[in-house]
Short mmCIF file of C-alpha atoms in Angstrom, two decimals:
data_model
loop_
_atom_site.label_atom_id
_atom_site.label_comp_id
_atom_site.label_asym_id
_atom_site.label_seq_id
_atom_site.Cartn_x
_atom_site.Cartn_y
_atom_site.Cartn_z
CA UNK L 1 -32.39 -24.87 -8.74
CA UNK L 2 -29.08 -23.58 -8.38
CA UNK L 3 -27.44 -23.78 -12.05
CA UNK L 4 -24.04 -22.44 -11.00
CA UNK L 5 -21.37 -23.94 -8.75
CA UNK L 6 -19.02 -21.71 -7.29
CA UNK L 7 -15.31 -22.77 -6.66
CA UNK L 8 -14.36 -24.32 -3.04
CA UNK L 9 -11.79 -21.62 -2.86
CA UNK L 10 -14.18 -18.97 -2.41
CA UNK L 11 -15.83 -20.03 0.54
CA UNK L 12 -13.20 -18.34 2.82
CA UNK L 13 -13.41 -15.54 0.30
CA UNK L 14 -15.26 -12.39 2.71
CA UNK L 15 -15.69 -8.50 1.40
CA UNK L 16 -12.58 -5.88 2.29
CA UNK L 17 -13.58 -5.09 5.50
CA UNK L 18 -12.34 -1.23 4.72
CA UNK L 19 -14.60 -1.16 1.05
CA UNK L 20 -17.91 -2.10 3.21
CA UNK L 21 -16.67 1.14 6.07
CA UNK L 22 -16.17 2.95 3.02
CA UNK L 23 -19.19 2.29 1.25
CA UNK L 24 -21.58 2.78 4.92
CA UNK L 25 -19.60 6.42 5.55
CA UNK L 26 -20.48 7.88 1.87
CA UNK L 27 -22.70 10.82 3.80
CA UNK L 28 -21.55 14.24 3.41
CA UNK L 29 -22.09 15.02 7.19
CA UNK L 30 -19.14 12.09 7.60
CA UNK L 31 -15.92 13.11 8.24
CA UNK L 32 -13.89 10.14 7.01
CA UNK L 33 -10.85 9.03 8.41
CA UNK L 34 -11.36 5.72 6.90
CA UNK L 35 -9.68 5.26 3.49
CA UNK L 36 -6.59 5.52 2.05
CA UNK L 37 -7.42 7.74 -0.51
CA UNK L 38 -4.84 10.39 -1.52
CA UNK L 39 -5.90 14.28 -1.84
CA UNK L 40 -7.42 14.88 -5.31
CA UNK L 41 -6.25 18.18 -4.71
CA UNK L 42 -3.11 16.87 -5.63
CA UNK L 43 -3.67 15.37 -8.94
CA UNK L 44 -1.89 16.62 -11.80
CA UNK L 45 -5.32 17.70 -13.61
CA UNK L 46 -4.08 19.91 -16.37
CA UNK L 47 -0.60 17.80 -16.89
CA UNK L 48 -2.52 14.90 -17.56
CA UNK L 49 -4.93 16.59 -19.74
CA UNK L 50 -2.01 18.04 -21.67
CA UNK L 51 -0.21 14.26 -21.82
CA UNK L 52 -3.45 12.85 -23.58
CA UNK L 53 -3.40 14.96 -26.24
CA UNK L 54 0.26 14.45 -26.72
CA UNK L 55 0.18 10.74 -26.82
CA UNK L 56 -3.08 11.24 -29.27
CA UNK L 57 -1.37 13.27 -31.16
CA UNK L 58 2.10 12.37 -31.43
CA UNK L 59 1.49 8.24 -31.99
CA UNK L 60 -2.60 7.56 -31.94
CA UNK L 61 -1.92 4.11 -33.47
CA UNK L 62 0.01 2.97 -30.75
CA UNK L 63 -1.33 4.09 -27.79
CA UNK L 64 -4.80 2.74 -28.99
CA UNK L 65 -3.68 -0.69 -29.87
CA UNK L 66 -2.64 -3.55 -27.41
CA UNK L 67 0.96 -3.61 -26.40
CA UNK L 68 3.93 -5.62 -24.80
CA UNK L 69 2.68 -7.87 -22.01
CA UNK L 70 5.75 -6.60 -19.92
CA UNK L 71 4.95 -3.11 -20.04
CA UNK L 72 5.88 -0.12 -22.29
CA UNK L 73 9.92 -0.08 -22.77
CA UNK L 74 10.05 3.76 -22.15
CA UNK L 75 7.86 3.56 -18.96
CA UNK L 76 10.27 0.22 -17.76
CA UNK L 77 13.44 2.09 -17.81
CA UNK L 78 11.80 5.09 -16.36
CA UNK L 79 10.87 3.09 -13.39
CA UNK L 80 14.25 1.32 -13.56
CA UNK L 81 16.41 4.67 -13.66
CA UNK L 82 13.85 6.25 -10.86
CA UNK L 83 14.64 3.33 -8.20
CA UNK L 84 18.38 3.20 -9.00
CA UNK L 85 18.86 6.31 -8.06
CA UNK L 86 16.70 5.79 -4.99
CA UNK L 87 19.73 2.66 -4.33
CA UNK L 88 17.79 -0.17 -5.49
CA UNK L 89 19.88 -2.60 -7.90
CA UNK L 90 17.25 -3.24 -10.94
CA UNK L 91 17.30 -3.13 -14.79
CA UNK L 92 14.51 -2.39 -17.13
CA UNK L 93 14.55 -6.31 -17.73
CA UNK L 94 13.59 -6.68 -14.41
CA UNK L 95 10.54 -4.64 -14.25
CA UNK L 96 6.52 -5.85 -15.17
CA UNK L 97 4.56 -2.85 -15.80
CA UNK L 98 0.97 -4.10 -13.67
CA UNK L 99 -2.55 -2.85 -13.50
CA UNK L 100 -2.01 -1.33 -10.17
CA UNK L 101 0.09 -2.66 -7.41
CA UNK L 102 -2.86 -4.80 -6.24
CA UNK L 103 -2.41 -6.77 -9.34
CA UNK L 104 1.31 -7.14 -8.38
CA UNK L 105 -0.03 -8.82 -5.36
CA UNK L 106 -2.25 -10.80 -6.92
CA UNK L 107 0.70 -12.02 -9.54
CA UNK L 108 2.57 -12.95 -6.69
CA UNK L 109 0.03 -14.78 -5.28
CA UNK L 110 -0.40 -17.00 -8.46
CA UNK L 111 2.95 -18.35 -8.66
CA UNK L 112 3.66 -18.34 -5.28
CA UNK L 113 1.13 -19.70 -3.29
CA UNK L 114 -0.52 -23.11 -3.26
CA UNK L 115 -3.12 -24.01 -1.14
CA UNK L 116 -2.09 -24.75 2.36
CA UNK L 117 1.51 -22.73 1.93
CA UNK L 118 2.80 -21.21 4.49
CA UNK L 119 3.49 -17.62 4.06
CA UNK L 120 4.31 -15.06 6.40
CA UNK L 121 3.59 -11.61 7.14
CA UNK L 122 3.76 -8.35 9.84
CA UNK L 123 1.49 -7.85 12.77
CA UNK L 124 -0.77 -6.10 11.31
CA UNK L 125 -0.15 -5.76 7.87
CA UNK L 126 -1.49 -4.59 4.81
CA UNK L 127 -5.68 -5.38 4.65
CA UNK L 128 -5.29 -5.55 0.44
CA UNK L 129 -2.33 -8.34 0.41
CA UNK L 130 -4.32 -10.11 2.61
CA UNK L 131 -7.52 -10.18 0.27
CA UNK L 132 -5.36 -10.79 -2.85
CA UNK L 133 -3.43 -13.60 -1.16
CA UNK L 134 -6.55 -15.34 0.28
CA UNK L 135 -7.72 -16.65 -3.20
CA UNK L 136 -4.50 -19.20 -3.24
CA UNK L 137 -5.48 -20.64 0.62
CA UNK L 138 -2.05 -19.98 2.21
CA UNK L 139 -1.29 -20.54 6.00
CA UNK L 140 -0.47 -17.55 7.10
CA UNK L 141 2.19 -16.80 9.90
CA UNK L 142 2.57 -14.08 11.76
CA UNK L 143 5.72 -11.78 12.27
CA UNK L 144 6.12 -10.20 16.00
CA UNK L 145 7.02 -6.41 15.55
CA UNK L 146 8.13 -3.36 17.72
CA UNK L 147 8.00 0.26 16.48
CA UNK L 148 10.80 -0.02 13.93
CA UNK L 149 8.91 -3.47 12.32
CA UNK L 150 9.15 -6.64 12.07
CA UNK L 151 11.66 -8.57 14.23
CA UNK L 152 14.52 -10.10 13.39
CA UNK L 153 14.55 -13.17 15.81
CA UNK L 154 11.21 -13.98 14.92
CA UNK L 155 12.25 -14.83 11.52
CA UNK L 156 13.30 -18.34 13.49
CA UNK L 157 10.01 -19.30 14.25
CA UNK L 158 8.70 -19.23 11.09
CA UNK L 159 7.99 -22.74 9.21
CA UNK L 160 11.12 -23.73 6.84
CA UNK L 161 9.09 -24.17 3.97
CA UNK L 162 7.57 -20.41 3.82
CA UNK L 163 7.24 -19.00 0.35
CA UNK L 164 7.95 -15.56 1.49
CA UNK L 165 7.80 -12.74 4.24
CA UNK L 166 5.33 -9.45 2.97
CA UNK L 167 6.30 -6.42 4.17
CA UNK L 168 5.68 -2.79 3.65
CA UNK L 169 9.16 -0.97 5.51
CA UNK L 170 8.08 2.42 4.56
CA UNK L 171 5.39 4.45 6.42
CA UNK L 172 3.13 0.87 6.96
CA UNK L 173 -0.27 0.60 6.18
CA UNK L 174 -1.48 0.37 9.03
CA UNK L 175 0.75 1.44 11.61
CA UNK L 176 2.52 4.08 9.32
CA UNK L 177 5.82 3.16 10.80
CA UNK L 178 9.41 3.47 9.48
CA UNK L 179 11.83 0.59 9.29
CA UNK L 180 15.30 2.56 9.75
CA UNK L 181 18.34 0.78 8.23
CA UNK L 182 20.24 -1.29 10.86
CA UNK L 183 16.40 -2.86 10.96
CA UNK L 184 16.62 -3.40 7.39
CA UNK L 185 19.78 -4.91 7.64
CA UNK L 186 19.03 -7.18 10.46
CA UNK L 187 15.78 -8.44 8.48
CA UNK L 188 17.61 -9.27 5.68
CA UNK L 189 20.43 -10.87 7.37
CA UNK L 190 17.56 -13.35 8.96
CA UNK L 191 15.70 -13.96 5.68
CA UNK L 192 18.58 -14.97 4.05
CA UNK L 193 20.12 -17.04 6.78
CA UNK L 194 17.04 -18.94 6.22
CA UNK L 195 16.42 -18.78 2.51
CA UNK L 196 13.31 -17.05 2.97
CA UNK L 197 11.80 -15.02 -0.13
CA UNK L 198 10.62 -11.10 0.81
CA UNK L 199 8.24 -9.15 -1.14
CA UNK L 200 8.58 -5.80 -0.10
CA UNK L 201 5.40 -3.19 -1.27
CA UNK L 202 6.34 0.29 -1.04
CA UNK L 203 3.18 2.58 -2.26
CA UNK L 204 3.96 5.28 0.27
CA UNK L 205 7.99 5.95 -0.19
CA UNK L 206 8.05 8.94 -1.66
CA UNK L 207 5.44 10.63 0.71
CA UNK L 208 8.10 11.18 3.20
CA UNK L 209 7.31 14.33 5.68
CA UNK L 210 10.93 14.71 7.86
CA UNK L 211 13.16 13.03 5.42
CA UNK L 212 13.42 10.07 2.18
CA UNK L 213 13.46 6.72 3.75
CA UNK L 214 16.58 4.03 3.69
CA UNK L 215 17.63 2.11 0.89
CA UNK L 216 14.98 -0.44 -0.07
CA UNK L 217 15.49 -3.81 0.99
CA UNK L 218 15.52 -5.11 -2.47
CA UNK L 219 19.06 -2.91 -2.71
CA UNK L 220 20.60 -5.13 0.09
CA UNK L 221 19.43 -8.44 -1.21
CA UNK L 222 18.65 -8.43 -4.92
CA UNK L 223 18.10 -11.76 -5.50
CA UNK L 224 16.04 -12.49 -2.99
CA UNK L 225 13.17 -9.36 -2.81
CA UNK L 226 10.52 -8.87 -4.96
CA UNK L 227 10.06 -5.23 -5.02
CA UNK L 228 6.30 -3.55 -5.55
CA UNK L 229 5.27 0.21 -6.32
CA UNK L 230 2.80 2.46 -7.84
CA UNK L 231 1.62 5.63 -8.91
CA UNK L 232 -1.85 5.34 -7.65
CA UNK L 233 -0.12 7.64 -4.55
CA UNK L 234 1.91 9.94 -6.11
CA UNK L 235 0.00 10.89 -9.84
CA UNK L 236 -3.52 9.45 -9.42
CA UNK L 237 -5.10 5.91 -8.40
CA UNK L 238 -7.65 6.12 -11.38
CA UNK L 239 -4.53 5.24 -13.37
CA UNK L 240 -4.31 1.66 -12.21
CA UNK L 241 -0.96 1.52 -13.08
CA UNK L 242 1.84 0.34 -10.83
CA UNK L 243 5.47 -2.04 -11.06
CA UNK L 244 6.77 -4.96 -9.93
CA UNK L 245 10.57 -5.83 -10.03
CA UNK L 246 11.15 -9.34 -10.25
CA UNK L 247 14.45 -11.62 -9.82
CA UNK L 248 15.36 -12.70 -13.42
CA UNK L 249 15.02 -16.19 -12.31
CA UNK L 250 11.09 -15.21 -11.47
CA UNK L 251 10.61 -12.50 -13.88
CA UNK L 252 8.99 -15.11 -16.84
CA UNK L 253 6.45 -17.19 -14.08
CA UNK L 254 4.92 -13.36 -13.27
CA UNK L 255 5.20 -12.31 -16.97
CA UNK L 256 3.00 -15.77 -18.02
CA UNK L 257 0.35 -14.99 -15.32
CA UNK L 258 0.31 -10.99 -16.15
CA UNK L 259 -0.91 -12.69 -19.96
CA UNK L 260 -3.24 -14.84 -18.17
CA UNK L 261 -5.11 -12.29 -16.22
CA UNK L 262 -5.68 -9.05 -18.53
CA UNK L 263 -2.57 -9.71 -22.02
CA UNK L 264 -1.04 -6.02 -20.76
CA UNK L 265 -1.77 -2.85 -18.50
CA UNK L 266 -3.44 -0.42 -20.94
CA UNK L 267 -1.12 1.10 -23.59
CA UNK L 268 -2.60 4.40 -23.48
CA UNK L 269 -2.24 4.89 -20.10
CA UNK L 270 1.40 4.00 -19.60
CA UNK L 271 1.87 6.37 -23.07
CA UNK L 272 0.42 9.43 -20.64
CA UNK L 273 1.94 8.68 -17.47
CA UNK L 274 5.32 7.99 -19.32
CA UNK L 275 4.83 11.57 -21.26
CA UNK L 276 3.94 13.28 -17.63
CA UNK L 277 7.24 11.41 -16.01
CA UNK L 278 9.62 12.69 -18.46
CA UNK L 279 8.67 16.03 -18.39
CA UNK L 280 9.14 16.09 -14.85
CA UNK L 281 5.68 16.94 -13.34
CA UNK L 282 6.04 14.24 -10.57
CA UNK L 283 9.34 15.30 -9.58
CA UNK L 284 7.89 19.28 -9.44
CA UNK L 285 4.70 18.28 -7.41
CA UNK L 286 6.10 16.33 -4.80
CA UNK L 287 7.88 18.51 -2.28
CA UNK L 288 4.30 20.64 -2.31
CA UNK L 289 2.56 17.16 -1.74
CA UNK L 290 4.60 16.47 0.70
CA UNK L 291 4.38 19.43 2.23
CA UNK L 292 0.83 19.20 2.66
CA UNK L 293 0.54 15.95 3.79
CA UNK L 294 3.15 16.77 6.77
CA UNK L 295 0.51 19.99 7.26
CA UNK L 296 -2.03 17.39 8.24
CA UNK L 297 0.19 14.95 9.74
CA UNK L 298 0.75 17.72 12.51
CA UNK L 299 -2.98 18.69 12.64
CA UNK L 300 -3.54 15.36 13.41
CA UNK L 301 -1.26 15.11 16.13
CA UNK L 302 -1.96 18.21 17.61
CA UNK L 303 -5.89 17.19 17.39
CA UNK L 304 -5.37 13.78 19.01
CA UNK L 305 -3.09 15.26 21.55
CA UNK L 306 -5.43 18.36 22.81
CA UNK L 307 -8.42 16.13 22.79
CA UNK L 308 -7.93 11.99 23.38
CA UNK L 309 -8.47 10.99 27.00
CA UNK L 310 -5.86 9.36 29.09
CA UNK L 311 -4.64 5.95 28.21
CA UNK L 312 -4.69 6.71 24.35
CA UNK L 313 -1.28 5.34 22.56
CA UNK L 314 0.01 6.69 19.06
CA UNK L 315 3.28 7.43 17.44
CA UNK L 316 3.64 10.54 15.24
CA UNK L 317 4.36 8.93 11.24
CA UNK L 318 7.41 10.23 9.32
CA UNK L 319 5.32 9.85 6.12
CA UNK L 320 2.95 8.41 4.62
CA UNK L 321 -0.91 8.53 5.32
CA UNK L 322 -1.63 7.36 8.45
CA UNK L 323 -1.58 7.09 12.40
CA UNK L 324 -2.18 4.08 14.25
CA UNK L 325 -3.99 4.27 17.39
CA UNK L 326 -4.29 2.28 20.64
CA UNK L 327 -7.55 2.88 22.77
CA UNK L 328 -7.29 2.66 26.22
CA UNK L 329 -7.46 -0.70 27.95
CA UNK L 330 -11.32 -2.27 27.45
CA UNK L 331 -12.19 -0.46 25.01
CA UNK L 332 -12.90 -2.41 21.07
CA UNK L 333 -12.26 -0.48 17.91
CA UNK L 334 -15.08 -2.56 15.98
CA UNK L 335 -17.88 -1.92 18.75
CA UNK L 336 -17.34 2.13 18.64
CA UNK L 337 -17.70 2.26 14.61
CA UNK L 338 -21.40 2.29 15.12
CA UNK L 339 -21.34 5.39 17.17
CA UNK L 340 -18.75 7.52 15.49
CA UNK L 341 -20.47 7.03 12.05
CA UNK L 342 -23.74 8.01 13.95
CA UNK L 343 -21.77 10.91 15.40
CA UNK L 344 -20.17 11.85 12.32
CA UNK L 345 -16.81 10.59 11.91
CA UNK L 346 -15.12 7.32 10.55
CA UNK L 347 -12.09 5.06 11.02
CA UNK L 348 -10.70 1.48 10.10
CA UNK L 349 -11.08 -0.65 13.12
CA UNK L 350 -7.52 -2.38 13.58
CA UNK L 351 -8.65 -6.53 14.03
CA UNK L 352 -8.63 -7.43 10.22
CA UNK L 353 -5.31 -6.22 9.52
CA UNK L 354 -3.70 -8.81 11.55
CA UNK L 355 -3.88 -12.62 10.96
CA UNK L 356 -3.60 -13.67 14.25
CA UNK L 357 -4.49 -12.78 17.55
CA UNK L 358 -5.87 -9.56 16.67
CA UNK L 359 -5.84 -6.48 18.91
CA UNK L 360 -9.46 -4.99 19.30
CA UNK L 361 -8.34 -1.55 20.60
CA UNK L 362 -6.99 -0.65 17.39
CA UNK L 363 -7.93 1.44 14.70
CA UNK L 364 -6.12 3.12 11.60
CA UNK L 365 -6.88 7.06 10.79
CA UNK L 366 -5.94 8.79 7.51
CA UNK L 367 -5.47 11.87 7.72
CA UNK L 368 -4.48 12.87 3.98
CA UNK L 369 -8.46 14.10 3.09
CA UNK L 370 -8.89 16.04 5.35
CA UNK L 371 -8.62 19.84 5.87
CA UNK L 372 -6.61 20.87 9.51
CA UNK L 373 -10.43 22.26 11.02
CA UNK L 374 -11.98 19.03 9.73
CA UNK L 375 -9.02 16.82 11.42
CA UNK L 376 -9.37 18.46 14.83
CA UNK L 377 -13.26 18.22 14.81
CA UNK L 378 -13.20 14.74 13.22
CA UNK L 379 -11.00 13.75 16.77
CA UNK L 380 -13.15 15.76 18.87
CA UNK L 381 -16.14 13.43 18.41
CA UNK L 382 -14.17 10.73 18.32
CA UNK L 383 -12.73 11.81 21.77
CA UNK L 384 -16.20 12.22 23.24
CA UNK L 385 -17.37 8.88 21.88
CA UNK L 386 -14.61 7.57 23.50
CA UNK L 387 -15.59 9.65 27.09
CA UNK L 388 -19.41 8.17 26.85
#
């Protein structure tokens, strides 16, 4: 007998697609193209190790004991200062301190979404907003795009009574594009012609490899864009920390449901990043992160230019982690996994980040992992896969 009785809403509930390629590509002979993960090599090891024993030593009490539900003043304006000066038009007021941006998403989803709700969102988008949005049974809707994102006419077409429009503008997981700022603009322009609600999630901003991004969109339209971030990308995702800037008018809903799910993000931990922030260590390591990643952004597209066959489609990223790829016509993304992991190489097929009429020949490549010699060989299989 079957003693417990699991809610309706998970029956649509299915694993991340990416955490089950993740989990079947864990062999060392694997050269993994699959996850998003940023280079340990460029955690800030000793900076963090010094931070701890600050915080320990400096106010043990505190950073040991539970703490504002918003987040930790110091770390808010931090956060506040850091995206005014990248143009965005916040206050510390504005900004929830969250448990990684995932929890952001899920937030969102929780006072946002009820079952049925339409809600809209890029072709492809984001795999993660998809599984935290799920949970609340929305309808999604489907954005058309081009190269520059999503566009701005087919804002029209979407249901009145949408709750918002997701969208990542910089360096998109998947496609790794870049919305430039007449795009940005135009968006905007549409979503507020029609009242519509954007959340815009921007983990990859400051991993620019040619030059920073635009203004965000939130700095065009303040009122209506909920604007999402984290430092999962740029100190260390074994932080789990992360922001979300909020409208005033929405700021208290996502404050009541942060209490709900977990009282605050840990006190400790926003004590040490806080102490590594103000002395400046992000700030020093970036332009040698970023310098590295654009090293293997160019690997990358030197490997899958010397070795793809004919009728293989990319554009080279201007940050970011990733390159989105287009197999030649007849080929399917999900029906080659089996082989490359067998050959020695893994990717993300492309059909689960889209909610709608999904393109099999698809697939997402990360190329932040990986060392230039293990980039080129890790397309060379995957180029003779794709020859038979």
């Amino acid at each position: 007998m079957n003693l417990w009785t699991v809610a309706r809403r998970m029956d649509g509930m299915k694993p991340s697609a990416l955490r089950e390629i993740l989990r079947i590509t864990e062999r060392p002979d694997v050269l993994s193209m699959a996850g998003g993960l940023p280079a340990s090599e460029g955690f800030a090891v000793n900076e963090l190790r010094a931070a701890c024993e600050a915080v320990l030593c400096r106010e043990p009490a505190a950073a040991l004991q539970y703490g504002p539900s918003e987040g930790w003043a110091p770390l808010r304006a931090w956060v506040a200062a850091h995206l005014r000066a990248r143009g965005a038009r916040v206050d510390e007021g504005q900004v929830l301190i969250t448990s990684g941006s995932q929890q952001a998403l899920d937030l969102i989803g929780k006072v946002l979404i009820d079952p049925g709700a339409p809600v809209a969102v890029e072709l492809p988008t984001y795999l993660g907003a998809l599984q935290a949005f799920d949970l609340f049974e929305p309808t999604y809707q489907g954005v058309a795009t081009d190269a520059h994102g999503p566009l701005p006419g087919a804002l029209a077409e979407l249901d009145p009574a949408c709750r918002f429009l997701y969208l990542v503008p910089n360096f998109q997981n998947p496609t790794g594009r870049l919305m430039p700022h007449e795009r940005r603009e135009a968006v905007v322009a549409a979503a507020r012609g029609r009242g519509l609600p954007l959340v815009e999630d921007d983990p990859y901003g400051e991993l620019w490899c040619d030059a920073p991004p635009p203004v965000s969109l939130q700095a065009l339209w303040p009122q209506g864009v909920m604007l999402l971030g984290s430092f999962s990308k740029t100190l260390a995702p074994g932080l789990r920390l992360g922001w979300l800037v909020a409208p005033p008018t929405l700021f208290q809903k996502l404050l009541v449901a942060k209490q709900a799910a977990d009282l605050h993000s840990a006190s400790f931990t926003q004590r040490v990043v806080h102490e590594v922030l103000s002395q400046g260590v992000l700030a020093q390591r970036l332009p040698a992160l970023r310098q590295r990643y654009r090293g293997q952004r160019d690997a990358m597209h030197a490997a899958l230019t010397r070795h793809l066959p004919p009728g293989c489609e990319w554009q080279l990223p201007a940050g970011g982690m990733f390159f989105w790829l287009r197999l030649p016509p007849g080929c399917d993304a999900q029906a080659l996994l089996p082989a490359a992991v067998e050959a020695g190489i893994a990717f993300v097929p492309g059909a689960p980040f889209f909610v709608q009429a999904p393109d099999p020949r698809c697939l997402r490549l990360s190329f932040v992992t990986l060392s230039a010699s293990q980039i080129d060989e890790g397309v060379r299989r995957l180029a003779c896969i794709l020859r038979g």
